[in-house]
Amino acid sequence: MSVAEEQLPSETDPAVLRETLDEVRRVIVGQEHMVERLMVALLARGHCLLEGVPGVAKTLAAHTLATVVGGTFARIQFTPDLVPSDIVGTRVFHPSSEKFDVELGPVFVNFLLADEINRAPAKVQSALLEVMAERQVTLAGITHPLPRPFIVLATQNPIESEGVYPLPEVQRDRFLFRVRVPHPSAHEELEILHRMSVTPPTPERVLDPDTLIALQDKAERVSVHQLVADYVVRLVMSTRSPAEYGLPDLAETIEIGVSPRATLGLVAAGRALALLRGRDYLLPDDVRDVAVDVMGHRLMLTFDALADGVDPEQVVRQILHAVPPPLVVWNQGR
């Protein structure tokens, strides 16, 4: 078997990924959208921002996914008194040896949970930005690469206003997804009561880091047709020049359109979702399914739109409705 053939998705890959999701769902009640997006972000080598009120299983989902995948996990509770050395590490002087040694911080794991990320000050956010963007830490002039695979799962509470540092646009842009986590339904609430009021289920390991890296490589090789790539570009350009795409009303709503990272993110997330669904090619529906979570947090709305309470995710849905996807025609002879 050639190297190229080894990199193509096999028939067992979707089964393994479904087993991984099922194991996470054995612990997490409901929240199907959040669980799937966490898995897609992991396959796409992207970071994920979970936004929701307390108690909706954001932290539990991150810890459970790390256990099922088999990677190392660390949770950092972000607070206003946190300093960069608390997360990336520092130099420590040892009197016995009369020299400085580097003590690496808790970010050197496969899964980093940044709990209540918007409570940390600007210096900590800046240190975390290098971790997210470069996947490395520089201490005393020496660069230390982070373990592979590596993903930042951050949480924030949208209803908090005191003691909160809003994430800057450049840092929000580093997150592949911003996933809103709602309250569970009445049926799910009853299931939570039955499942968690006794001994909670313990997740079992399904994957290992090496297998996950191989799956990430296969996700990158999912085929993207030129028409689908053109559709991705049209979605992105419609946020920058909405009038040219039949959306003149959005010109007064959008201040700045999404960045090129949204273009790359739509393709990367769509490829990962296609692999999760058992395909080695990207469909327009895959792009449409991830568009809201990829583009919503990257849109900058005008002051008037913010004052009127316009939801950026609703703006993305309006764009999806207005920009037609390419028509998929199946060739039965091939």
Short mmCIF file of C-alpha atoms in Angstrom, two decimals:
data_model
loop_
_atom_site.label_atom_id
_atom_site.label_comp_id
_atom_site.label_asym_id
_atom_site.label_seq_id
_atom_site.Cartn_x
_atom_site.Cartn_y
_atom_site.Cartn_z
CA MET A 1 0.00 0.00 0.00
CA SER A 2 1.37 3.40 -0.96
CA VAL A 3 1.77 6.32 1.44
CA ALA A 4 -1.02 8.20 -0.34
CA GLU A 5 -3.41 5.26 0.09
CA GLU A 6 -2.55 4.99 3.77
CA GLN A 7 -3.56 8.62 4.25
CA LEU A 8 -7.04 8.16 2.77
CA PRO A 9 -9.93 7.61 5.20
CA SER A 10 -10.56 3.90 5.76
CA GLU A 11 -13.86 2.21 6.51
CA THR A 12 -12.89 1.81 10.17
CA ASP A 13 -12.21 5.52 10.77
CA PRO A 14 -15.89 6.62 10.98
CA ALA A 15 -16.63 3.64 13.24
CA VAL A 16 -13.81 4.59 15.62
CA LEU A 17 -14.92 8.22 15.65
CA ARG A 18 -18.54 7.23 16.31
CA GLU A 19 -17.39 5.00 19.14
CA THR A 20 -15.46 7.95 20.58
CA LEU A 21 -18.51 10.19 20.42
CA ASP A 22 -20.73 7.49 21.93
CA GLU A 23 -18.35 7.11 24.85
CA VAL A 24 -18.45 10.86 25.50
CA ARG A 25 -22.26 10.83 25.25
CA ARG A 26 -22.38 8.05 27.81
CA VAL A 27 -21.25 10.68 30.33
CA ILE A 28 -22.65 13.90 28.84
CA VAL A 29 -26.44 14.09 28.69
CA GLY A 30 -27.72 15.91 25.62
CA GLN A 31 -25.54 18.75 24.25
CA GLU A 32 -25.15 16.83 20.99
CA HIS A 33 -24.04 19.92 19.10
CA MET A 34 -21.31 20.77 21.61
CA VAL A 35 -19.95 17.21 21.73
CA GLU A 36 -19.81 16.93 17.93
CA ARG A 37 -18.12 20.33 17.58
CA LEU A 38 -15.48 19.38 20.14
CA MET A 39 -14.65 16.29 18.11
CA VAL A 40 -14.59 18.24 14.85
CA ALA A 41 -12.29 20.89 16.35
CA LEU A 42 -9.99 18.14 17.55
CA LEU A 43 -9.81 16.55 14.09
CA ALA A 44 -9.29 19.96 12.46
CA ARG A 45 -6.47 20.92 14.86
CA GLY A 46 -8.48 23.94 15.97
CA HIS A 47 -9.31 25.50 19.33
CA CYS A 48 -12.85 25.75 20.67
CA LEU A 49 -14.55 28.43 22.77
CA LEU A 50 -17.56 27.18 24.75
CA GLU A 51 -19.96 29.91 25.80
CA GLY A 52 -22.74 29.18 28.25
CA VAL A 53 -24.10 29.76 31.73
CA PRO A 54 -22.64 27.76 34.64
CA GLY A 55 -23.64 24.13 35.07
CA VAL A 56 -24.24 23.06 31.46
CA ALA A 57 -21.37 20.50 31.39
CA LYS A 58 -18.74 22.57 29.54
CA THR A 59 -15.90 21.55 31.85
CA LEU A 60 -17.15 17.97 32.16
CA ALA A 61 -17.31 17.61 28.37
CA ALA A 62 -13.72 18.79 27.95
CA HIS A 63 -12.40 16.45 30.65
CA THR A 64 -14.42 13.52 29.32
CA LEU A 65 -13.15 14.04 25.75
CA ALA A 66 -9.55 14.12 27.00
CA THR A 67 -10.08 10.85 28.86
CA VAL A 68 -11.70 9.12 25.88
CA VAL A 69 -8.99 10.26 23.47
CA GLY A 70 -6.26 9.30 25.92
CA GLY A 71 -4.32 12.58 26.06
CA THR A 72 -2.96 14.51 29.02
CA PHE A 73 -5.28 17.12 30.50
CA ALA A 74 -4.87 20.28 32.56
CA ARG A 75 -7.43 22.77 33.81
CA ILE A 76 -6.49 26.36 34.56
CA GLN A 77 -8.98 28.51 36.43
CA PHE A 78 -8.47 31.99 35.02
CA THR A 79 -8.65 34.75 37.62
CA PRO A 80 -7.81 38.48 37.61
CA ASP A 81 -4.61 37.91 39.64
CA LEU A 82 -3.18 35.33 37.20
CA VAL A 83 0.21 36.13 35.64
CA PRO A 84 1.76 34.65 32.46
CA SER A 85 4.28 32.51 34.36
CA ASP A 86 1.38 30.73 36.05
CA ILE A 87 0.40 29.14 32.74
CA VAL A 88 3.53 28.95 30.55
CA GLY A 89 6.22 28.43 33.22
CA THR A 90 9.22 30.38 34.46
CA ARG A 91 12.88 30.19 35.45
CA VAL A 92 13.59 29.05 39.01
CA PHE A 93 16.91 29.59 40.80
CA HIS A 94 18.22 26.60 42.76
CA PRO A 95 20.73 27.63 45.45
CA SER A 96 22.15 24.10 45.67
CA SER A 97 23.30 24.13 42.05
CA GLU A 98 23.61 27.93 41.82
CA LYS A 99 21.87 28.02 38.45
CA PHE A 100 18.48 28.66 36.92
CA ASP A 101 16.28 25.82 35.74
CA VAL A 102 13.21 26.14 33.53
CA GLU A 103 9.97 24.98 35.13
CA LEU A 104 7.39 24.36 32.41
CA GLY A 105 3.83 25.45 33.09
CA PRO A 106 0.54 23.55 32.93
CA VAL A 107 0.01 24.37 29.22
CA PHE A 108 2.29 21.47 28.23
CA VAL A 109 -0.53 18.97 27.82
CA ASN A 110 -2.67 17.64 24.97
CA PHE A 111 -5.91 19.16 26.29
CA LEU A 112 -5.80 22.55 27.97
CA LEU A 113 -9.02 23.75 29.57
CA ALA A 114 -8.97 27.53 30.07
CA ASP A 115 -11.89 27.90 32.46
CA GLU A 116 -13.56 31.34 32.46
CA ILE A 117 -10.96 32.62 30.04
CA ASN A 118 -12.39 36.13 30.02
CA ARG A 119 -11.47 36.67 33.68
CA ALA A 120 -7.72 36.86 32.99
CA PRO A 121 -5.93 40.19 32.30
CA ALA A 122 -4.31 41.22 29.02
CA LYS A 123 -0.81 39.87 29.78
CA VAL A 124 -2.15 36.38 30.38
CA GLN A 125 -4.25 36.56 27.23
CA SER A 126 -1.12 37.56 25.30
CA ALA A 127 0.83 34.59 26.67
CA LEU A 128 -2.01 32.24 25.81
CA LEU A 129 -2.14 33.70 22.30
CA GLU A 130 1.37 32.41 21.52
CA VAL A 131 0.38 29.02 22.89
CA MET A 132 -2.70 28.89 20.66
CA ALA A 133 -1.14 30.33 17.51
CA GLU A 134 2.38 28.92 17.53
CA ARG A 135 1.85 25.85 19.75
CA GLN A 136 5.06 26.69 21.55
CA VAL A 137 6.36 28.62 24.55
CA THR A 138 9.50 30.74 24.65
CA LEU A 139 11.26 30.90 28.03
CA ALA A 140 14.67 32.51 28.56
CA GLY A 141 15.23 32.63 24.82
CA ILE A 142 14.57 28.91 24.36
CA THR A 143 11.54 27.66 22.44
CA HIS A 144 9.70 24.69 23.91
CA PRO A 145 7.21 22.98 21.54
CA LEU A 146 3.94 21.79 23.00
CA PRO A 147 2.89 18.13 22.87
CA ARG A 148 1.01 16.82 19.86
CA PRO A 149 -1.91 16.82 19.52
CA PHE A 150 -2.74 20.07 21.30
CA ILE A 151 -6.05 21.88 21.69
CA VAL A 152 -7.29 24.73 23.86
CA LEU A 153 -10.84 24.37 25.12
CA ALA A 154 -11.91 27.64 26.68
CA THR A 155 -15.11 28.48 28.53
CA GLN A 156 -16.75 31.79 29.27
CA ASN A 157 -19.96 32.92 30.93
CA PRO A 158 -21.89 35.35 28.68
CA ILE A 159 -23.94 36.84 31.54
CA GLU A 160 -20.97 37.98 33.65
CA SER A 161 -20.07 41.68 33.54
CA GLU A 162 -18.02 42.40 36.70
CA GLY A 163 -14.35 41.45 36.85
CA VAL A 164 -14.38 40.36 33.22
CA TYR A 165 -11.90 41.20 30.47
CA PRO A 166 -13.62 40.78 27.09
CA LEU A 167 -11.58 38.72 24.66
CA PRO A 168 -9.91 40.90 22.02
CA GLU A 169 -10.83 40.31 18.40
CA VAL A 170 -7.41 38.88 17.56
CA GLN A 171 -7.81 36.18 20.20
CA ARG A 172 -11.38 35.33 19.25
CA ASP A 173 -10.11 34.91 15.71
CA ARG A 174 -7.73 32.18 16.91
CA PHE A 175 -10.62 29.97 17.96
CA LEU A 176 -11.90 27.72 15.19
CA PHE A 177 -15.33 27.50 16.85
CA ARG A 178 -17.40 29.55 19.24
CA VAL A 179 -20.10 27.14 20.44
CA ARG A 180 -23.05 28.36 22.45
CA VAL A 181 -24.12 25.82 25.05
CA PRO A 182 -27.78 26.13 26.05
CA HIS A 183 -29.66 24.80 29.06
CA PRO A 184 -30.81 21.16 28.73
CA SER A 185 -34.41 20.36 27.90
CA ALA A 186 -36.85 18.95 30.46
CA HIS A 187 -36.27 15.40 29.19
CA GLU A 188 -32.49 15.85 29.37
CA GLU A 189 -32.77 17.40 32.84
CA LEU A 190 -34.58 14.29 34.06
CA GLU A 191 -31.91 12.07 32.52
CA ILE A 192 -29.21 14.15 34.25
CA LEU A 193 -31.00 13.58 37.54
CA HIS A 194 -31.12 9.80 37.04
CA ARG A 195 -27.57 9.51 35.72
CA MET A 196 -25.67 11.93 37.96
CA SER A 197 -27.51 11.65 41.27
CA VAL A 198 -25.89 8.24 41.85
CA THR A 199 -22.36 7.17 40.96
CA PRO A 200 -21.64 9.04 37.68
CA PRO A 201 -20.49 6.95 34.70
CA THR A 202 -16.75 6.79 34.11
CA PRO A 203 -15.55 7.22 30.51
CA GLU A 204 -13.29 4.59 28.96
CA ARG A 205 -10.36 5.29 26.70
CA VAL A 206 -11.05 4.65 23.01
CA LEU A 207 -8.27 6.43 21.11
CA ASP A 208 -4.64 7.29 21.75
CA PRO A 209 -2.68 10.42 20.70
CA ASP A 210 -0.88 8.66 17.82
CA THR A 211 -4.17 7.41 16.35
CA LEU A 212 -5.67 10.87 16.72
CA ILE A 213 -2.74 12.45 14.87
CA ALA A 214 -3.24 9.94 12.04
CA LEU A 215 -6.94 10.86 11.89
CA GLN A 216 -6.04 14.55 11.81
CA ASP A 217 -3.73 13.89 8.86
CA LYS A 218 -6.51 12.04 7.05
CA ALA A 219 -8.94 14.91 7.68
CA GLU A 220 -6.50 17.28 5.99
CA ARG A 221 -6.56 15.06 2.89
CA VAL A 222 -10.33 15.06 2.44
CA SER A 223 -10.94 16.15 -1.15
CA VAL A 224 -12.29 19.67 -1.77
CA HIS A 225 -13.85 20.34 -5.19
CA GLN A 226 -13.14 23.70 -6.80
CA LEU A 227 -16.85 24.59 -6.75
CA VAL A 228 -17.01 23.97 -2.99
CA ALA A 229 -13.88 26.05 -2.46
CA ASP A 230 -15.48 28.83 -4.51
CA TYR A 231 -18.60 28.58 -2.31
CA VAL A 232 -16.48 29.02 0.82
CA VAL A 233 -14.86 32.15 -0.66
CA ARG A 234 -18.27 33.58 -1.62
CA LEU A 235 -19.53 33.10 1.94
CA VAL A 236 -16.52 34.92 3.32
CA MET A 237 -16.61 37.74 0.76
CA SER A 238 -20.30 38.32 1.41
CA THR A 239 -19.36 39.49 4.92
CA ARG A 240 -16.95 42.07 3.49
CA SER A 241 -19.00 43.29 0.51
CA PRO A 242 -22.58 42.26 1.31
CA ALA A 243 -24.15 44.54 -1.33
CA GLU A 244 -22.34 42.67 -4.09
CA TYR A 245 -23.97 39.42 -2.98
CA GLY A 246 -27.55 40.63 -2.76
CA LEU A 247 -27.40 41.67 0.90
CA PRO A 248 -27.42 45.50 0.88
CA ASP A 249 -29.11 45.65 4.31
CA LEU A 250 -26.08 44.02 5.95
CA ALA A 251 -23.84 46.89 4.87
CA GLU A 252 -25.23 48.88 7.80
CA THR A 253 -24.92 45.92 10.15
CA ILE A 254 -21.41 44.55 9.54
CA GLU A 255 -18.51 46.82 10.49
CA ILE A 256 -15.70 44.42 9.46
CA GLY A 257 -16.13 41.07 7.74
CA VAL A 258 -14.50 37.82 8.76
CA SER A 259 -10.76 37.25 8.34
CA PRO A 260 -8.98 34.77 6.04
CA ARG A 261 -8.81 32.41 9.04
CA ALA A 262 -12.55 31.96 8.56
CA THR A 263 -11.90 30.73 5.00
CA LEU A 264 -9.32 28.23 6.24
CA GLY A 265 -11.53 27.32 9.19
CA LEU A 266 -14.57 26.57 7.04
CA VAL A 267 -12.55 24.14 4.92
CA ALA A 268 -10.71 22.54 7.86
CA ALA A 269 -13.88 22.11 9.94
CA GLY A 270 -15.85 20.92 6.92
CA ARG A 271 -13.20 18.32 6.12
CA ALA A 272 -13.22 17.05 9.70
CA LEU A 273 -17.01 16.85 9.68
CA ALA A 274 -16.93 14.96 6.37
CA LEU A 275 -14.47 12.44 7.85
CA LEU A 276 -16.71 12.08 10.89
CA ARG A 277 -19.61 11.34 8.54
CA GLY A 278 -17.60 8.68 6.69
CA ARG A 279 -16.69 10.57 3.51
CA ASP A 280 -13.38 11.43 1.86
CA TYR A 281 -14.81 14.47 0.04
CA LEU A 282 -16.29 17.76 1.19
CA LEU A 283 -19.91 18.69 0.44
CA PRO A 284 -21.51 22.16 0.58
CA ASP A 285 -23.74 20.87 3.41
CA ASP A 286 -20.63 20.23 5.53
CA VAL A 287 -19.60 23.86 5.05
CA ARG A 288 -23.10 25.13 5.84
CA ASP A 289 -23.27 23.02 9.02
CA VAL A 290 -20.11 24.56 10.50
CA ALA A 291 -20.49 28.10 9.10
CA VAL A 292 -22.32 29.62 12.08
CA ASP A 293 -19.80 28.34 14.64
CA VAL A 294 -16.81 29.34 12.46
CA MET A 295 -17.97 32.78 11.32
CA GLY A 296 -20.25 34.09 14.07
CA HIS A 297 -17.56 35.15 16.56
CA ARG A 298 -15.38 36.64 13.81
CA LEU A 299 -17.95 39.17 12.61
CA MET A 300 -17.58 42.71 13.93
CA LEU A 301 -20.94 44.49 13.95
CA THR A 302 -21.54 48.23 13.85
CA PHE A 303 -22.36 50.17 17.01
CA ASP A 304 -25.97 50.61 15.91
CA ALA A 305 -26.33 46.88 15.29
CA LEU A 306 -24.92 46.08 18.74
CA ALA A 307 -27.26 48.65 20.31
CA ASP A 308 -30.19 47.01 18.55
CA GLY A 309 -29.17 43.60 19.88
CA VAL A 310 -28.38 42.06 16.49
CA ASP A 311 -27.05 38.51 16.86
CA PRO A 312 -23.99 37.84 14.66
CA GLU A 313 -25.01 34.21 14.31
CA GLN A 314 -28.33 35.30 12.84
CA VAL A 315 -26.38 37.45 10.36
CA VAL A 316 -24.44 34.35 9.28
CA ARG A 317 -27.71 32.44 8.82
CA GLN A 318 -28.99 35.27 6.66
CA ILE A 319 -25.85 35.01 4.52
CA LEU A 320 -26.25 31.23 4.20
CA HIS A 321 -29.79 31.77 3.00
CA ALA A 322 -28.77 34.38 0.42
CA VAL A 323 -25.58 32.84 -1.01
CA PRO A 324 -26.53 29.75 -3.05
CA PRO A 325 -24.38 26.62 -2.68
CA PRO A 326 -23.17 24.71 -5.74
CA LEU A 327 -25.47 22.00 -7.00
CA VAL A 328 -24.22 18.49 -6.30
CA VAL A 329 -24.81 16.13 -9.23
CA TRP A 330 -24.04 12.45 -8.63
CA ASN A 331 -22.38 10.63 -11.50
CA GLN A 332 -23.82 7.13 -11.38
CA GLY A 333 -21.36 5.84 -13.95
CA ARG A 334 -18.28 6.41 -11.74
#
